[in-house]
mmCIF file of C-alpha atoms in Angstrom:
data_model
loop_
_atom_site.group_PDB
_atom_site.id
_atom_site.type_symbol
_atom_site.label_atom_id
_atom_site.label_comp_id
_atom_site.label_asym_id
_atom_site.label_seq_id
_atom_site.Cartn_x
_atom_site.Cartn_y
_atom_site.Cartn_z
ATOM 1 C CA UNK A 750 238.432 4.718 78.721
ATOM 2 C CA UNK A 751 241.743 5.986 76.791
ATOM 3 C CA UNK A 752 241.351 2.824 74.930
ATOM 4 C CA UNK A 753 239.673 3.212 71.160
ATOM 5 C CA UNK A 754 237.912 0.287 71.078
ATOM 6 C CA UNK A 755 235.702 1.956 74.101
ATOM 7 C CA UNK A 756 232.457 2.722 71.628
ATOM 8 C CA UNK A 757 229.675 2.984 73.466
ATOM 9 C CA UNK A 758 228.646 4.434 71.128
ATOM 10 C CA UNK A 759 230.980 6.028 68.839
ATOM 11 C CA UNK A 760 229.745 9.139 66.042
ATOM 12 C CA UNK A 761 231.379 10.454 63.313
ATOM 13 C CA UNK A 762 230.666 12.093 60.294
ATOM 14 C CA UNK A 763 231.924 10.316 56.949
ATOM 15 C CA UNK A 764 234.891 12.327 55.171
ATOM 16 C CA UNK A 765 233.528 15.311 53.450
ATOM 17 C CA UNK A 766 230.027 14.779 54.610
ATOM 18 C CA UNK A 767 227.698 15.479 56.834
ATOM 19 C CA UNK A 768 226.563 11.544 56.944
ATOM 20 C CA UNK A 769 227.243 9.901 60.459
ATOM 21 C CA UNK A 770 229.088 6.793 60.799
ATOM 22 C CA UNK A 771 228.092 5.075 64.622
ATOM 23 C CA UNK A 772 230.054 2.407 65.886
ATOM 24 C CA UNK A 773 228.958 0.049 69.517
ATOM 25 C CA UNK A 774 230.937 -2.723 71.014
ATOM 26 C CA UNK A 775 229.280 -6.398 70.749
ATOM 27 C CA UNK A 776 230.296 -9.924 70.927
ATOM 28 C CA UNK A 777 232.443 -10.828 68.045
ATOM 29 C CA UNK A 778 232.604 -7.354 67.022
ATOM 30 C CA UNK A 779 234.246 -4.259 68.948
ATOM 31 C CA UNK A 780 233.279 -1.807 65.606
ATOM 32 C CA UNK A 781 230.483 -2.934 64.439
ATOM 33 C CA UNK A 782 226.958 -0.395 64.091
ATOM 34 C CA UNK A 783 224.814 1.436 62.034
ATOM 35 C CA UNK A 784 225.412 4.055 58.740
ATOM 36 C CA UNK A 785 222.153 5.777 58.327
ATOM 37 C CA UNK A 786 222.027 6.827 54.522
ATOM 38 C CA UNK A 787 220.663 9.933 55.601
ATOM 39 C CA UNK A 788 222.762 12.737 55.452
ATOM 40 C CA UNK A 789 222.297 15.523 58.446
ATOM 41 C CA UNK A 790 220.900 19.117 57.199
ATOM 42 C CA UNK A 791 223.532 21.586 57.249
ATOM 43 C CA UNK A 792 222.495 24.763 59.760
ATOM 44 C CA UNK A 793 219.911 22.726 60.662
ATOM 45 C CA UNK A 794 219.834 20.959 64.471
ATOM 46 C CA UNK A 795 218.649 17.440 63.915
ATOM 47 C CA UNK A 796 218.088 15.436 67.447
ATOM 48 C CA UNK A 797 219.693 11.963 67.081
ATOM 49 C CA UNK A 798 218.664 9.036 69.194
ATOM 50 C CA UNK A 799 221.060 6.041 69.109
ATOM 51 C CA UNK A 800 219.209 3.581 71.014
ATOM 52 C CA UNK A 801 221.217 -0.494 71.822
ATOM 53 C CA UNK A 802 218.492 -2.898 73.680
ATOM 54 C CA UNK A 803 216.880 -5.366 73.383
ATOM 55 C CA UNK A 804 219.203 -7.108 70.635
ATOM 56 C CA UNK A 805 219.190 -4.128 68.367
ATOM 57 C CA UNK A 806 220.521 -1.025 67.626
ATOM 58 C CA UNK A 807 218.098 2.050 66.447
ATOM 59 C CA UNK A 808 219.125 5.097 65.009
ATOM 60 C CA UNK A 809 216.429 8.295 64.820
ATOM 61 C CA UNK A 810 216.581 11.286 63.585
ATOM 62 C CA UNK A 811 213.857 13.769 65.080
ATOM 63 C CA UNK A 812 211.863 10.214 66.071
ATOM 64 C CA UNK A 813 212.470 8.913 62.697
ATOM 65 C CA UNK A 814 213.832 5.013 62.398
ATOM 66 C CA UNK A 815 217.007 6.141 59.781
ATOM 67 C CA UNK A 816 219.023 2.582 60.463
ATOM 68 C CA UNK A 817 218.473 -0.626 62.533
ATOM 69 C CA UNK A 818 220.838 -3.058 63.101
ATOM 70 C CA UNK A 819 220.103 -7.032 64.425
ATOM 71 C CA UNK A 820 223.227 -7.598 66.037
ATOM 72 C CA UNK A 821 223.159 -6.520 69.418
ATOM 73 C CA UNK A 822 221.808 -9.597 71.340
ATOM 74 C CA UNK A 823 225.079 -9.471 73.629
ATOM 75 C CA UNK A 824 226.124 -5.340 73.414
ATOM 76 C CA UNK A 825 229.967 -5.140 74.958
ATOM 77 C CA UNK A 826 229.716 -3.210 78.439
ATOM 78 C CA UNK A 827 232.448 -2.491 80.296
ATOM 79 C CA UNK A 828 232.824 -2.545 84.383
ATOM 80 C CA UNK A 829 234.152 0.317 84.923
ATOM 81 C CA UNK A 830 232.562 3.975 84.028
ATOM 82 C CA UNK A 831 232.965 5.220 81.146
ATOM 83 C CA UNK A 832 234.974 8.055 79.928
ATOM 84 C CA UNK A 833 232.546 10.433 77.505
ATOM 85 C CA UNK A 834 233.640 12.994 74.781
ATOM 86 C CA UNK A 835 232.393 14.959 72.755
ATOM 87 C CA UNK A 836 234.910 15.152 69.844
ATOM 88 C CA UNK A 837 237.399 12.613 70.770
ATOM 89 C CA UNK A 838 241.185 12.747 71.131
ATOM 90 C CA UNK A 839 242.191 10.292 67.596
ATOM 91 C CA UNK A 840 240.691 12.369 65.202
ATOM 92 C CA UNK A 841 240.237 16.018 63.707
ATOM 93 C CA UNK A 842 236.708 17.209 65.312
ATOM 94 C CA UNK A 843 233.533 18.231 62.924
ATOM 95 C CA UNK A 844 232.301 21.380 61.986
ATOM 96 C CA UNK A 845 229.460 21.178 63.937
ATOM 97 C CA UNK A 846 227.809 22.172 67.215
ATOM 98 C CA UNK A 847 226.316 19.871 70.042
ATOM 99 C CA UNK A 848 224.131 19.854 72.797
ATOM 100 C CA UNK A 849 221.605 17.874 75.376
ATOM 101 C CA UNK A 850 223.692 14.729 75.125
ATOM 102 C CA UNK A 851 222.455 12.691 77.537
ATOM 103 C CA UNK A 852 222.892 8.654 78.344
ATOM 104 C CA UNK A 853 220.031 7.017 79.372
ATOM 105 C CA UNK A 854 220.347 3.441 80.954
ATOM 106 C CA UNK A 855 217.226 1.464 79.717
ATOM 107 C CA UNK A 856 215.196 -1.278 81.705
ATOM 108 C CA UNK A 857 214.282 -4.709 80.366
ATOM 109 C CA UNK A 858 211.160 -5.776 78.845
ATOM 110 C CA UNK A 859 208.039 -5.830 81.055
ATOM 111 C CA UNK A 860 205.509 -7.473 79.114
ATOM 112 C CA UNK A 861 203.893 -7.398 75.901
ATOM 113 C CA UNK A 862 200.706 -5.985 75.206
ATOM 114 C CA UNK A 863 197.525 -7.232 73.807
ATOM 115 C CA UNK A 864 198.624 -5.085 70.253
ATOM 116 C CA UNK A 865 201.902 -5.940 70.337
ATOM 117 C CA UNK A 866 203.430 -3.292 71.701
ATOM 118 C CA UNK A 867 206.357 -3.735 74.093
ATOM 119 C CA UNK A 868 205.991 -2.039 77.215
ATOM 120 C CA UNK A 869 209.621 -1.318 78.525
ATOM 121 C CA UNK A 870 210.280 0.084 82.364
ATOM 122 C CA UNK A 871 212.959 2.965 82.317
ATOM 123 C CA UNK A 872 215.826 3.102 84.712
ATOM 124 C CA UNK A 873 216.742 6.000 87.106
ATOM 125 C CA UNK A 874 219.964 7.333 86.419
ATOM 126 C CA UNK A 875 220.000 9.352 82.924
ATOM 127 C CA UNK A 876 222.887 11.599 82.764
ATOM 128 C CA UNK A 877 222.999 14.705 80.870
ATOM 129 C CA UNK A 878 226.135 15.196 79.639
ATOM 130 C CA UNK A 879 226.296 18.526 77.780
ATOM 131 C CA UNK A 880 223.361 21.130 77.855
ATOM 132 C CA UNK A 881 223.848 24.106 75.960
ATOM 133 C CA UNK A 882 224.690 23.850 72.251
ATOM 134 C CA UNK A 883 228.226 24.134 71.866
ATOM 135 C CA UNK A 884 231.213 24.285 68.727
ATOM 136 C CA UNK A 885 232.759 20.209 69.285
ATOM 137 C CA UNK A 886 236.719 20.823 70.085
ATOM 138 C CA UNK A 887 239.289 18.228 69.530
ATOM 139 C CA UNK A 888 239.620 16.360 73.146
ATOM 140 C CA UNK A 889 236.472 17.779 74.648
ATOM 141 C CA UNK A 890 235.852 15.365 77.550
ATOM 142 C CA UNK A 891 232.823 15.964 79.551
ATOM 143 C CA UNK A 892 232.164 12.878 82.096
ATOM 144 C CA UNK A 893 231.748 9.281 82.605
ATOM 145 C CA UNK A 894 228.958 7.320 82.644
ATOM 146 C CA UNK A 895 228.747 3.479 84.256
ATOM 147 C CA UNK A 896 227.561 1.410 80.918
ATOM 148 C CA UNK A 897 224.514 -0.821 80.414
ATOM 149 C CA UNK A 898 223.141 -3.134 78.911
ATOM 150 C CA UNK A 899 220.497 -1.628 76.901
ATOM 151 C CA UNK A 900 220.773 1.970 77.065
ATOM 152 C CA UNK A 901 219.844 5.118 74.930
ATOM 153 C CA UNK A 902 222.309 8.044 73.852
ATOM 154 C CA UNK A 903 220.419 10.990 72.533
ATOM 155 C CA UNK A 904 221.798 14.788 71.379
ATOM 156 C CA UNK A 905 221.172 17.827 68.854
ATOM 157 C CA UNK A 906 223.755 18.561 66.682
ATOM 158 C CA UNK A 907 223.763 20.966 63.920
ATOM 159 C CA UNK A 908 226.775 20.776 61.312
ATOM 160 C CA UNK A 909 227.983 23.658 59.147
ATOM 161 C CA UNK A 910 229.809 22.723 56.933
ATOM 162 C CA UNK A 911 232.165 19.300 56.039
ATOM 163 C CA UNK A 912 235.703 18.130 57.316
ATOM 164 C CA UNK A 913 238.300 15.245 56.613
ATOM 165 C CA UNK A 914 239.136 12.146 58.383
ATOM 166 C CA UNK A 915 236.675 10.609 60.559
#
């Protein structure tokens, strides 16, 4: 939204690694999130899935659980769409290259199942974003989406090499 408290959410690779650092908007706490110890294989693609519902946010790496946070029970979400990029206007961008970012707004929960399980009814309305895997650029905006609740951000990216800053 031009603002950078906007993080819904917001990626970026620790200084001089290829570690991410994700950030979401809640109640109490516009920067708080998740720092998955796991660092990203270099000329490697690795599909991350940042996923903020049902109080929680989940971060996977190809389907792996890498870092949960408990803190999500009232996720910010703004009223208006929101402005997406991919390498944002504040900072220096990554060596890296991205592709099939999409937002996916996600349903509440249904029921619960005799094991357990949750059963969880997906909305209409995921947006890919980016399709082809592409080098980030500084400023690189590619859409808006309108925010939820409980939604799910997924993408490939595959870093080369390391950079400084955020």
């Amino acid at each position: 939204t031009g603002r950078n408290r906007s993080r819904l959410p917001g990626v970026w690779f620790f200084s001089g690694t290829t570690r991410l650092h994700i950030r979401a908007g809640r109640r109490g706490n516009w920067n708080d999130g998740c720092d998955p110890r796991k660092h990203l294989p270099r000329h490697k693609t690795t599909k991350v899935t940042i996923r903020v519902a049902y109080g929680r946010m989940d971060v996977f790496y190809n389907r792996r659980l890498v870092c949960r946070s408990r803190n999500y029970r009232h996720p910010t979400v703004p009223k208006k769409r929101v402005k997406v990029y991919v390498s944002d206007p504040w900072y220096p961008r990554a060596s890296a290259r991205v592709g099939q970012v999409v937002y996916r707004p996600l349903g509440r929960v249904v029921r619960r199942t005799r094991r357990g399980r949750v059963a969880r009814r997906i909305r209409r309305g995921a947006k890919l974003m980016v399709r082809r895997m592409r080098v980030l650029r500084r400023n690189k905006y590619v859409g808006k989406v309108q925010a939820t609740k409980n939604y799910q951000l997924s993408f490939n990216i595959k870093p080369w090499g390391t950079g400084h800053g955020w």
